[in-house]
mmCIF file of N, CA and C in Angstrom:
data_model
loop_
_atom_site.group_PDB
_atom_site.id
_atom_site.type_symbol
_atom_site.label_atom_id
_atom_site.label_comp_id
_atom_site.label_asym_id
_atom_site.label_seq_id
_atom_site.Cartn_x
_atom_site.Cartn_y
_atom_site.Cartn_z
ATOM 1 N N UNK A 1 0.836 -1.180 0.000
ATOM 2 C CA UNK A 1 0.000 0.000 0.000
ATOM 3 C C UNK A 1 0.878 1.240 0.000
ATOM 4 N N UNK A 2 0.601 2.118 -0.940
ATOM 5 C CA UNK A 2 1.336 3.387 -0.995
ATOM 6 C C UNK A 2 0.354 4.542 -0.802
ATOM 7 N N UNK A 3 0.744 5.473 0.018
ATOM 8 C CA UNK A 3 -0.060 6.654 0.280
ATOM 9 C C UNK A 3 0.747 7.894 -0.078
ATOM 10 N N UNK A 4 0.129 8.785 -0.818
ATOM 11 C CA UNK A 4 0.791 10.009 -1.239
ATOM 12 C C UNK A 4 -0.026 11.192 -0.755
ATOM 13 N N UNK A 5 0.527 11.923 0.201
ATOM 14 C CA UNK A 5 -0.151 13.100 0.732
ATOM 15 C C UNK A 5 0.294 14.345 -0.024
ATOM 16 N N UNK A 6 -0.633 15.263 -0.204
ATOM 17 C CA UNK A 6 -0.330 16.503 -0.912
ATOM 18 C C UNK A 6 -1.266 17.608 -0.439
ATOM 19 N N UNK A 7 -0.957 18.832 -0.859
ATOM 20 C CA UNK A 7 -1.837 19.954 -0.564
ATOM 21 C C UNK A 7 -1.347 20.890 0.510
ATOM 22 N N UNK A 8 -0.243 20.554 1.159
ATOM 23 C CA UNK A 8 0.280 21.428 2.186
ATOM 24 C C UNK A 8 0.849 22.703 1.593
ATOM 25 N N UNK A 9 1.157 23.652 2.467
ATOM 26 C CA UNK A 9 1.723 24.906 2.014
ATOM 27 C C UNK A 9 1.723 25.940 3.108
ATOM 28 N N UNK A 10 2.005 27.166 2.711
ATOM 29 C CA UNK A 10 2.040 28.294 3.640
ATOM 30 C C UNK A 10 0.737 29.071 3.522
ATOM 31 N N UNK A 11 0.105 29.320 4.648
ATOM 32 C CA UNK A 11 -1.163 30.035 4.652
ATOM 33 C C UNK A 11 -1.217 30.950 5.875
ATOM 34 N N UNK A 12 -1.926 32.044 5.747
ATOM 35 C CA UNK A 12 -2.064 32.954 6.880
ATOM 36 C C UNK A 12 -3.110 32.425 7.853
ATOM 37 N N UNK A 13 -2.976 32.817 9.086
ATOM 38 C CA UNK A 13 -3.958 32.436 10.099
ATOM 39 C C UNK A 13 -5.353 32.872 9.646
ATOM 40 N N UNK A 14 -6.304 31.988 9.833
ATOM 41 C CA UNK A 14 -7.664 32.242 9.380
ATOM 42 C C UNK A 14 -7.951 31.696 8.002
ATOM 43 N N UNK A 15 -6.922 31.284 7.306
ATOM 44 C CA UNK A 15 -7.079 30.771 5.956
ATOM 45 C C UNK A 15 -7.469 29.301 5.930
ATOM 46 N N UNK A 16 -7.497 28.766 4.713
ATOM 47 C CA UNK A 16 -7.926 27.387 4.508
ATOM 48 C C UNK A 16 -6.947 26.637 3.607
ATOM 49 N N UNK A 17 -6.919 25.334 3.797
ATOM 50 C CA UNK A 17 -6.152 24.436 2.929
ATOM 51 C C UNK A 17 -6.916 23.132 2.810
ATOM 52 N N UNK A 18 -6.696 22.459 1.691
ATOM 53 C CA UNK A 18 -7.299 21.135 1.504
ATOM 54 C C UNK A 18 -6.194 20.130 1.210
ATOM 55 N N UNK A 19 -6.039 19.189 2.117
ATOM 56 C CA UNK A 19 -5.052 18.133 1.943
ATOM 57 C C UNK A 19 -5.688 16.946 1.246
ATOM 58 N N UNK A 20 -4.883 16.252 0.449
ATOM 59 C CA UNK A 20 -5.344 15.060 -0.226
ATOM 60 C C UNK A 20 -4.393 13.911 0.044
ATOM 61 N N UNK A 21 -4.936 12.705 -0.027
ATOM 62 C CA UNK A 21 -4.141 11.503 0.173
ATOM 63 C C UNK A 21 -4.589 10.496 -0.886
ATOM 64 N N UNK A 22 -3.673 10.140 -1.771
ATOM 65 C CA UNK A 22 -3.970 9.174 -2.820
ATOM 66 C C UNK A 22 -3.425 7.821 -2.410
ATOM 67 N N UNK A 23 -4.263 6.800 -2.486
ATOM 68 C CA UNK A 23 -3.879 5.456 -2.087
ATOM 69 C C UNK A 23 -3.751 4.564 -3.306
ATOM 70 N N UNK A 24 -2.742 3.701 -3.284
ATOM 71 C CA UNK A 24 -2.537 2.777 -4.397
ATOM 72 C C UNK A 24 -1.760 1.565 -3.911
ATOM 73 N N UNK A 25 -1.578 0.614 -4.794
ATOM 74 C CA UNK A 25 -0.816 -0.567 -4.450
ATOM 75 C C UNK A 25 -1.547 -1.840 -4.827
ATOM 76 N N UNK A 26 -0.771 -2.870 -5.064
ATOM 77 C CA UNK A 26 -1.354 -4.129 -5.505
ATOM 78 C C UNK A 26 -2.302 -4.702 -4.465
ATOM 79 N N UNK A 27 -1.934 -4.549 -3.192
ATOM 80 C CA UNK A 27 -2.748 -5.130 -2.126
ATOM 81 C C UNK A 27 -3.892 -4.226 -1.703
ATOM 82 N N UNK A 28 -3.925 -3.040 -2.281
ATOM 83 C CA UNK A 28 -4.937 -2.076 -1.863
ATOM 84 C C UNK A 28 -6.138 -2.158 -2.786
ATOM 85 N N UNK A 29 -7.283 -2.435 -2.215
ATOM 86 C CA UNK A 29 -8.478 -2.622 -3.037
ATOM 87 C C UNK A 29 -9.247 -1.316 -3.214
ATOM 88 N N UNK A 30 -9.707 -0.738 -2.117
ATOM 89 C CA UNK A 30 -10.460 0.501 -2.193
ATOM 90 C C UNK A 30 -10.393 1.207 -0.851
ATOM 91 N N UNK A 31 -10.382 2.520 -0.886
ATOM 92 C CA UNK A 31 -10.378 3.268 0.374
ATOM 93 C C UNK A 31 -11.624 2.960 1.187
ATOM 94 N N UNK A 32 -12.673 2.521 0.516
ATOM 95 C CA UNK A 32 -13.893 2.189 1.220
ATOM 96 C C UNK A 32 -13.770 0.968 2.111
ATOM 97 N N UNK A 33 -12.728 0.192 1.923
ATOM 98 C CA UNK A 33 -12.544 -1.031 2.706
ATOM 99 C C UNK A 33 -11.715 -0.828 3.967
ATOM 100 N N UNK A 34 -11.262 0.406 4.183
ATOM 101 C CA UNK A 34 -10.343 0.653 5.291
ATOM 102 C C UNK A 34 -10.761 1.871 6.106
ATOM 103 N N UNK A 35 -10.526 1.761 7.406
ATOM 104 C CA UNK A 35 -10.535 2.966 8.231
ATOM 105 C C UNK A 35 -9.290 3.759 7.848
ATOM 106 N N UNK A 36 -9.430 5.059 7.786
ATOM 107 C CA UNK A 36 -8.280 5.896 7.457
ATOM 108 C C UNK A 36 -8.232 7.093 8.391
ATOM 109 N N UNK A 37 -7.054 7.679 8.482
ATOM 110 C CA UNK A 37 -6.925 8.801 9.397
ATOM 111 C C UNK A 37 -5.885 9.807 8.952
ATOM 112 N N UNK A 38 -5.968 10.974 9.572
ATOM 113 C CA UNK A 38 -4.948 12.011 9.436
ATOM 114 C C UNK A 38 -4.310 12.231 10.795
ATOM 115 N N UNK A 39 -3.013 12.354 10.783
ATOM 116 C CA UNK A 39 -2.243 12.665 11.978
ATOM 117 C C UNK A 39 -1.317 13.834 11.639
ATOM 118 N N UNK A 40 -0.758 14.453 12.657
ATOM 119 C CA UNK A 40 0.183 15.537 12.402
ATOM 120 C C UNK A 40 1.285 15.525 13.443
ATOM 121 N N UNK A 41 2.408 16.095 13.048
ATOM 122 C CA UNK A 41 3.538 16.186 13.964
ATOM 123 C C UNK A 41 4.158 17.564 13.842
ATOM 124 N N UNK A 42 4.051 18.314 14.913
ATOM 125 C CA UNK A 42 4.644 19.639 14.966
ATOM 126 C C UNK A 42 6.108 19.527 15.380
ATOM 127 N N UNK A 43 6.924 20.520 15.061
ATOM 128 C CA UNK A 43 8.344 20.473 15.426
ATOM 129 C C UNK A 43 8.540 20.253 16.918
ATOM 130 N N UNK A 44 9.330 19.265 17.253
ATOM 131 C CA UNK A 44 9.632 18.992 18.649
ATOM 132 C C UNK A 44 8.543 18.291 19.419
ATOM 133 N N UNK A 45 7.490 17.894 18.723
ATOM 134 C CA UNK A 45 6.372 17.238 19.410
ATOM 135 C C UNK A 45 6.132 15.847 18.835
ATOM 136 N N UNK A 46 5.352 15.068 19.559
ATOM 137 C CA UNK A 46 5.010 13.741 19.081
ATOM 138 C C UNK A 46 3.886 13.818 18.044
ATOM 139 N N UNK A 47 3.824 12.799 17.241
ATOM 140 C CA UNK A 47 2.749 12.712 16.251
ATOM 141 C C UNK A 47 1.416 12.534 16.987
ATOM 142 N N UNK A 48 0.396 13.264 16.518
ATOM 143 C CA UNK A 48 -0.885 13.217 17.189
ATOM 144 C C UNK A 48 -2.022 13.005 16.211
ATOM 145 N N UNK A 49 -3.104 12.462 16.727
ATOM 146 C CA UNK A 49 -4.304 12.217 15.946
ATOM 147 C C UNK A 49 -4.977 13.519 15.571
ATOM 148 N N UNK A 50 -5.513 13.570 14.339
ATOM 149 C CA UNK A 50 -6.248 14.737 13.881
ATOM 150 C C UNK A 50 -7.688 14.363 13.518
ATOM 151 N N UNK A 51 -7.837 13.363 12.635
ATOM 152 C CA UNK A 51 -9.181 13.019 12.171
ATOM 153 C C UNK A 51 -9.208 11.577 11.696
ATOM 154 N N UNK A 52 -10.403 11.011 11.705
ATOM 155 C CA UNK A 52 -10.598 9.598 11.370
ATOM 156 C C UNK A 52 -11.883 9.456 10.566
ATOM 157 N N UNK A 53 -11.846 8.544 9.597
ATOM 158 C CA UNK A 53 -13.052 8.229 8.851
ATOM 159 C C UNK A 53 -13.148 6.715 8.740
ATOM 160 N N UNK A 54 -14.351 6.217 9.020
ATOM 161 C CA UNK A 54 -14.539 4.782 9.089
ATOM 162 C C UNK A 54 -14.712 4.186 7.697
ATOM 163 N N UNK A 55 -14.359 2.923 7.565
ATOM 164 C CA UNK A 55 -14.534 2.214 6.305
ATOM 165 C C UNK A 55 -16.031 2.083 5.998
ATOM 166 N N UNK A 56 -16.319 1.791 4.745
ATOM 167 C CA UNK A 56 -17.706 1.685 4.344
ATOM 168 C C UNK A 56 -18.174 2.990 3.735
ATOM 169 N N UNK A 57 -19.308 3.442 4.164
ATOM 170 C CA UNK A 57 -19.901 4.646 3.587
ATOM 171 C C UNK A 57 -19.115 5.905 3.913
ATOM 172 N N UNK A 58 -18.333 5.864 5.001
ATOM 173 C CA UNK A 58 -17.570 7.042 5.394
ATOM 174 C C UNK A 58 -18.393 8.066 6.151
ATOM 175 N N UNK A 59 -19.579 7.674 6.548
ATOM 176 C CA UNK A 59 -20.420 8.632 7.274
ATOM 177 C C UNK A 59 -19.982 8.798 8.723
ATOM 178 N N UNK A 60 -19.174 7.868 9.208
ATOM 179 C CA UNK A 60 -18.693 7.945 10.579
ATOM 180 C C UNK A 60 -17.298 8.540 10.587
ATOM 181 N N UNK A 61 -17.154 9.615 11.323
ATOM 182 C CA UNK A 61 -15.852 10.266 11.432
ATOM 183 C C UNK A 61 -15.683 10.803 12.842
ATOM 184 N N UNK A 62 -14.460 11.149 13.155
ATOM 185 C CA UNK A 62 -14.166 11.683 14.468
ATOM 186 C C UNK A 62 -12.981 12.618 14.366
ATOM 187 N N UNK A 63 -12.908 13.576 15.292
ATOM 188 C CA UNK A 63 -11.870 14.605 15.234
ATOM 189 C C UNK A 63 -11.257 14.843 16.600
ATOM 190 N N UNK A 64 -10.023 15.273 16.573
ATOM 191 C CA UNK A 64 -9.395 15.747 17.801
ATOM 192 C C UNK A 64 -10.115 17.021 18.242
ATOM 193 N N UNK A 65 -10.186 17.225 19.533
ATOM 194 C CA UNK A 65 -10.882 18.409 20.054
ATOM 195 C C UNK A 65 -10.303 19.700 19.484
ATOM 196 N N UNK A 66 -9.012 19.705 19.250
ATOM 197 C CA UNK A 66 -8.338 20.921 18.797
ATOM 198 C C UNK A 66 -8.737 21.350 17.389
ATOM 199 N N UNK A 67 -9.311 20.431 16.605
ATOM 200 C CA UNK A 67 -9.666 20.764 15.222
ATOM 201 C C UNK A 67 -11.162 20.637 14.967
ATOM 202 N N UNK A 68 -11.895 20.160 15.937
ATOM 203 C CA UNK A 68 -13.320 19.939 15.761
ATOM 204 C C UNK A 68 -14.026 21.242 15.392
ATOM 205 N N UNK A 69 -14.861 21.162 14.365
ATOM 206 C CA UNK A 69 -15.572 22.340 13.888
ATOM 207 C C UNK A 69 -14.807 23.138 12.854
ATOM 208 N N UNK A 70 -13.536 22.849 12.689
ATOM 209 C CA UNK A 70 -12.711 23.574 11.710
ATOM 210 C C UNK A 70 -12.231 22.672 10.568
ATOM 211 N N UNK A 71 -12.014 21.412 10.866
ATOM 212 C CA UNK A 71 -11.517 20.460 9.871
ATOM 213 C C UNK A 71 -12.625 19.478 9.504
ATOM 214 N N UNK A 72 -12.598 19.040 8.241
ATOM 215 C CA UNK A 72 -13.552 18.041 7.778
ATOM 216 C C UNK A 72 -12.827 16.976 6.973
ATOM 217 N N UNK A 73 -13.005 15.735 7.379
ATOM 218 C CA UNK A 73 -12.396 14.621 6.674
ATOM 219 C C UNK A 73 -13.424 14.029 5.719
ATOM 220 N N UNK A 74 -12.953 13.611 4.545
ATOM 221 C CA UNK A 74 -13.848 13.007 3.567
ATOM 222 C C UNK A 74 -13.059 12.011 2.732
ATOM 223 N N UNK A 75 -13.822 11.268 1.934
ATOM 224 C CA UNK A 75 -13.181 10.227 1.136
ATOM 225 C C UNK A 75 -13.916 10.096 -0.183
ATOM 226 N N UNK A 76 -13.154 9.822 -1.241
ATOM 227 C CA UNK A 76 -13.739 9.548 -2.545
ATOM 228 C C UNK A 76 -13.288 8.151 -2.966
ATOM 229 N N UNK A 77 -14.148 7.180 -2.739
ATOM 230 C CA UNK A 77 -13.765 5.797 -3.016
ATOM 231 C C UNK A 77 -13.587 5.527 -4.510
ATOM 232 N N UNK A 78 -14.216 6.317 -5.347
ATOM 233 C CA UNK A 78 -14.060 6.121 -6.799
ATOM 234 C C UNK A 78 -12.667 6.514 -7.259
ATOM 235 N N UNK A 79 -12.016 7.342 -6.465
ATOM 236 C CA UNK A 79 -10.662 7.785 -6.813
ATOM 237 C C UNK A 79 -9.621 7.301 -5.821
ATOM 238 N N UNK A 80 -10.056 6.449 -4.881
ATOM 239 C CA UNK A 80 -9.140 5.951 -3.841
ATOM 240 C C UNK A 80 -8.378 7.091 -3.191
ATOM 241 N N UNK A 81 -9.111 8.069 -2.759
ATOM 242 C CA UNK A 81 -8.467 9.225 -2.152
ATOM 243 C C UNK A 81 -9.207 9.662 -0.891
ATOM 244 N N UNK A 82 -8.485 10.359 -0.061
ATOM 245 C CA UNK A 82 -9.033 10.908 1.179
ATOM 246 C C UNK A 82 -8.601 12.362 1.265
ATOM 247 N N UNK A 83 -9.427 13.172 1.913
ATOM 248 C CA UNK A 83 -9.127 14.595 1.981
ATOM 249 C C UNK A 83 -9.308 15.128 3.390
ATOM 250 N N UNK A 84 -8.665 16.236 3.637
ATOM 251 C CA UNK A 84 -8.854 16.941 4.896
ATOM 252 C C UNK A 84 -9.008 18.423 4.569
ATOM 253 N N UNK A 85 -10.223 18.913 4.690
ATOM 254 C CA UNK A 85 -10.492 20.328 4.475
ATOM 255 C C UNK A 85 -10.249 21.057 5.787
ATOM 256 N N UNK A 86 -9.322 21.991 5.764
ATOM 257 C CA UNK A 86 -8.948 22.710 6.975
ATOM 258 C C UNK A 86 -9.326 24.176 6.814
ATOM 259 N N UNK A 87 -10.085 24.697 7.737
ATOM 260 C CA UNK A 87 -10.490 26.098 7.712
ATOM 261 C C UNK A 87 -10.128 26.761 9.037
ATOM 262 N N UNK A 88 -10.203 28.070 9.048
ATOM 263 C CA UNK A 88 -9.889 28.847 10.247
ATOM 264 C C UNK A 88 -8.572 28.393 10.869
ATOM 265 N N UNK A 89 -7.590 28.262 10.032
ATOM 266 C CA UNK A 89 -6.303 27.733 10.486
ATOM 267 C C UNK A 89 -5.644 28.663 11.500
ATOM 268 N N UNK A 90 -4.957 28.027 12.427
ATOM 269 C CA UNK A 90 -4.256 28.741 13.485
ATOM 270 C C UNK A 90 -2.771 28.405 13.417
ATOM 271 N N UNK A 91 -1.974 29.245 14.039
ATOM 272 C CA UNK A 91 -0.531 29.007 14.048
ATOM 273 C C UNK A 91 -0.203 27.639 14.647
ATOM 274 N N UNK A 92 -0.985 27.229 15.627
ATOM 275 C CA UNK A 92 -0.729 25.942 16.273
ATOM 276 C C UNK A 92 -1.096 24.743 15.405
ATOM 277 N N UNK A 93 -1.683 24.987 14.242
ATOM 278 C CA UNK A 93 -1.938 23.894 13.299
ATOM 279 C C UNK A 93 -0.709 23.583 12.452
ATOM 280 N N UNK A 94 0.320 24.394 12.582
ATOM 281 C CA UNK A 94 1.549 24.168 11.824
ATOM 282 C C UNK A 94 2.150 22.820 12.184
ATOM 283 N N UNK A 95 2.350 21.990 11.166
ATOM 284 C CA UNK A 95 2.858 20.635 11.389
ATOM 285 C C UNK A 95 3.013 19.936 10.047
ATOM 286 N N UNK A 96 3.657 18.800 10.094
ATOM 287 C CA UNK A 96 3.639 17.886 8.951
ATOM 288 C C UNK A 96 2.430 16.980 9.146
ATOM 289 N N UNK A 97 1.608 16.905 8.121
ATOM 290 C CA UNK A 97 0.380 16.117 8.192
ATOM 291 C C UNK A 97 0.569 14.808 7.430
ATOM 292 N N UNK A 98 0.158 13.728 8.083
ATOM 293 C CA UNK A 98 0.318 12.396 7.528
ATOM 294 C C UNK A 98 -1.049 11.728 7.366
ATOM 295 N N UNK A 99 -1.236 11.050 6.251
ATOM 296 C CA UNK A 99 -2.421 10.206 6.110
ATOM 297 C C UNK A 99 -2.006 8.767 6.396
ATOM 298 N N UNK A 100 -2.957 7.986 6.842
ATOM 299 C CA UNK A 100 -2.643 6.630 7.254
ATOM 300 C C UNK A 100 -3.832 5.704 7.045
ATOM 301 N N UNK A 101 -3.518 4.439 6.836
ATOM 302 C CA UNK A 101 -4.527 3.396 6.701
ATOM 303 C C UNK A 101 -4.459 2.506 7.925
ATOM 304 N N UNK A 102 -5.594 2.272 8.525
ATOM 305 C CA UNK A 102 -5.651 1.453 9.723
ATOM 306 C C UNK A 102 -5.713 -0.016 9.352
ATOM 307 N N UNK A 103 -4.845 -0.807 10.005
ATOM 308 C CA UNK A 103 -4.815 -2.238 9.736
ATOM 309 C C UNK A 103 -5.070 -3.072 10.985
ATOM 310 N N UNK A 104 -5.045 -2.435 12.143
ATOM 311 C CA UNK A 104 -5.282 -3.151 13.384
ATOM 312 C C UNK A 104 -6.556 -2.635 14.030
ATOM 313 N N UNK A 105 -7.275 -3.524 14.644
ATOM 314 C CA UNK A 105 -8.529 -3.132 15.289
ATOM 315 C C UNK A 105 -8.573 -3.643 16.725
ATOM 316 N N UNK A 106 -7.386 -3.683 17.327
ATOM 317 C CA UNK A 106 -7.290 -4.138 18.715
ATOM 318 C C UNK A 106 -7.401 -3.007 19.697
ATOM 319 N N UNK A 107 -7.327 -1.788 19.201
ATOM 320 C CA UNK A 107 -7.400 -0.626 20.086
ATOM 321 C C UNK A 107 -8.409 0.366 19.560
ATOM 322 N N UNK A 108 -8.104 1.630 19.721
ATOM 323 C CA UNK A 108 -9.026 2.674 19.266
ATOM 324 C C UNK A 108 -8.455 3.440 18.090
ATOM 325 N N UNK A 109 -9.319 4.084 17.329
ATOM 326 C CA UNK A 109 -8.940 4.677 16.053
ATOM 327 C C UNK A 109 -7.944 5.820 16.177
ATOM 328 N N UNK A 110 -7.832 6.433 17.349
ATOM 329 C CA UNK A 110 -6.926 7.578 17.471
ATOM 330 C C UNK A 110 -5.509 7.160 17.872
ATOM 331 N N UNK A 111 -5.309 5.881 18.056
ATOM 332 C CA UNK A 111 -3.984 5.391 18.429
ATOM 333 C C UNK A 111 -3.122 5.172 17.189
ATOM 334 N N UNK A 112 -1.950 5.752 17.200
ATOM 335 C CA UNK A 112 -1.037 5.637 16.068
ATOM 336 C C UNK A 112 -0.702 4.184 15.764
ATOM 337 N N UNK A 113 -0.601 3.373 16.792
ATOM 338 C CA UNK A 113 -0.214 1.966 16.635
ATOM 339 C C UNK A 113 -1.239 1.141 15.866
ATOM 340 N N UNK A 114 -2.429 1.685 15.653
ATOM 341 C CA UNK A 114 -3.451 0.974 14.902
ATOM 342 C C UNK A 114 -3.240 1.080 13.386
ATOM 343 N N UNK A 115 -2.325 1.940 12.991
ATOM 344 C CA UNK A 115 -2.121 2.230 11.573
ATOM 345 C C UNK A 115 -0.759 1.712 11.117
ATOM 346 N N UNK A 116 -0.775 0.961 10.024
ATOM 347 C CA UNK A 116 0.458 0.377 9.522
ATOM 348 C C UNK A 116 0.999 1.085 8.295
ATOM 349 N N UNK A 117 0.132 1.696 7.518
ATOM 350 C CA UNK A 117 0.561 2.327 6.283
ATOM 351 C C UNK A 117 0.437 3.838 6.406
ATOM 352 N N UNK A 118 1.540 4.520 6.035
ATOM 353 C CA UNK A 118 1.614 5.965 6.205
ATOM 354 C C UNK A 118 2.088 6.641 4.934
ATOM 355 N N UNK A 119 1.562 7.811 4.684
ATOM 356 C CA UNK A 119 2.077 8.636 3.615
ATOM 357 C C UNK A 119 3.349 9.327 4.063
ATOM 358 N N UNK A 120 3.977 10.045 3.146
ATOM 359 C CA UNK A 120 5.259 10.666 3.441
ATOM 360 C C UNK A 120 5.108 11.983 4.207
ATOM 361 N N UNK A 121 3.914 12.495 4.281
ATOM 362 C CA UNK A 121 3.680 13.738 5.001
ATOM 363 C C UNK A 121 3.695 14.946 4.091
ATOM 364 N N UNK A 122 2.901 15.930 4.453
ATOM 365 C CA UNK A 122 2.879 17.197 3.728
ATOM 366 C C UNK A 122 2.890 18.324 4.761
ATOM 367 N N UNK A 123 3.737 19.306 4.544
ATOM 368 C CA UNK A 123 3.959 20.359 5.533
ATOM 369 C C UNK A 123 2.924 21.467 5.397
ATOM 370 N N UNK A 124 2.307 21.783 6.515
ATOM 371 C CA UNK A 124 1.380 22.906 6.597
ATOM 372 C C UNK A 124 1.985 23.942 7.538
ATOM 373 N N UNK A 125 2.158 25.134 7.044
ATOM 374 C CA UNK A 125 2.702 26.221 7.853
ATOM 375 C C UNK A 125 1.689 27.354 7.900
ATOM 376 N N UNK A 126 1.282 27.709 9.109
ATOM 377 C CA UNK A 126 0.304 28.778 9.292
ATOM 378 C C UNK A 126 1.007 29.956 9.940
ATOM 379 N N UNK A 127 1.025 31.068 9.237
ATOM 380 C CA UNK A 127 1.685 32.262 9.761
ATOM 381 C C UNK A 127 0.680 33.122 10.516
ATOM 382 N N UNK A 128 1.124 33.652 11.627
ATOM 383 C CA UNK A 128 0.215 34.464 12.467
ATOM 384 C C UNK A 128 0.379 35.945 12.176
#
């Protein structure tokens, strides 16, 4: 499974960005068959959960408290892609954002250890 994240960049506080994650690979059937998530890692900090979307219809999603109401996760199974629409960006949203595919279901969706496949990350910088 290969994941390619894109869409990062430099934006002013209050602005918006849309991240995309393209999934491919011989073993990868469809984004609809997997739980997927976005995580981020700010300089000097640990990687943290941002958003999650459940396999299937994708109607079930969840967000970190810090982004709730500002970020929206979505998926396009026809294109094997996932997106993260980010609005009202703040300086503290500055981080490298990673998309991931969940392969373990022994814990909870916000745990990094539940995800085996990761994209290379895309840098989001929010200037204040």
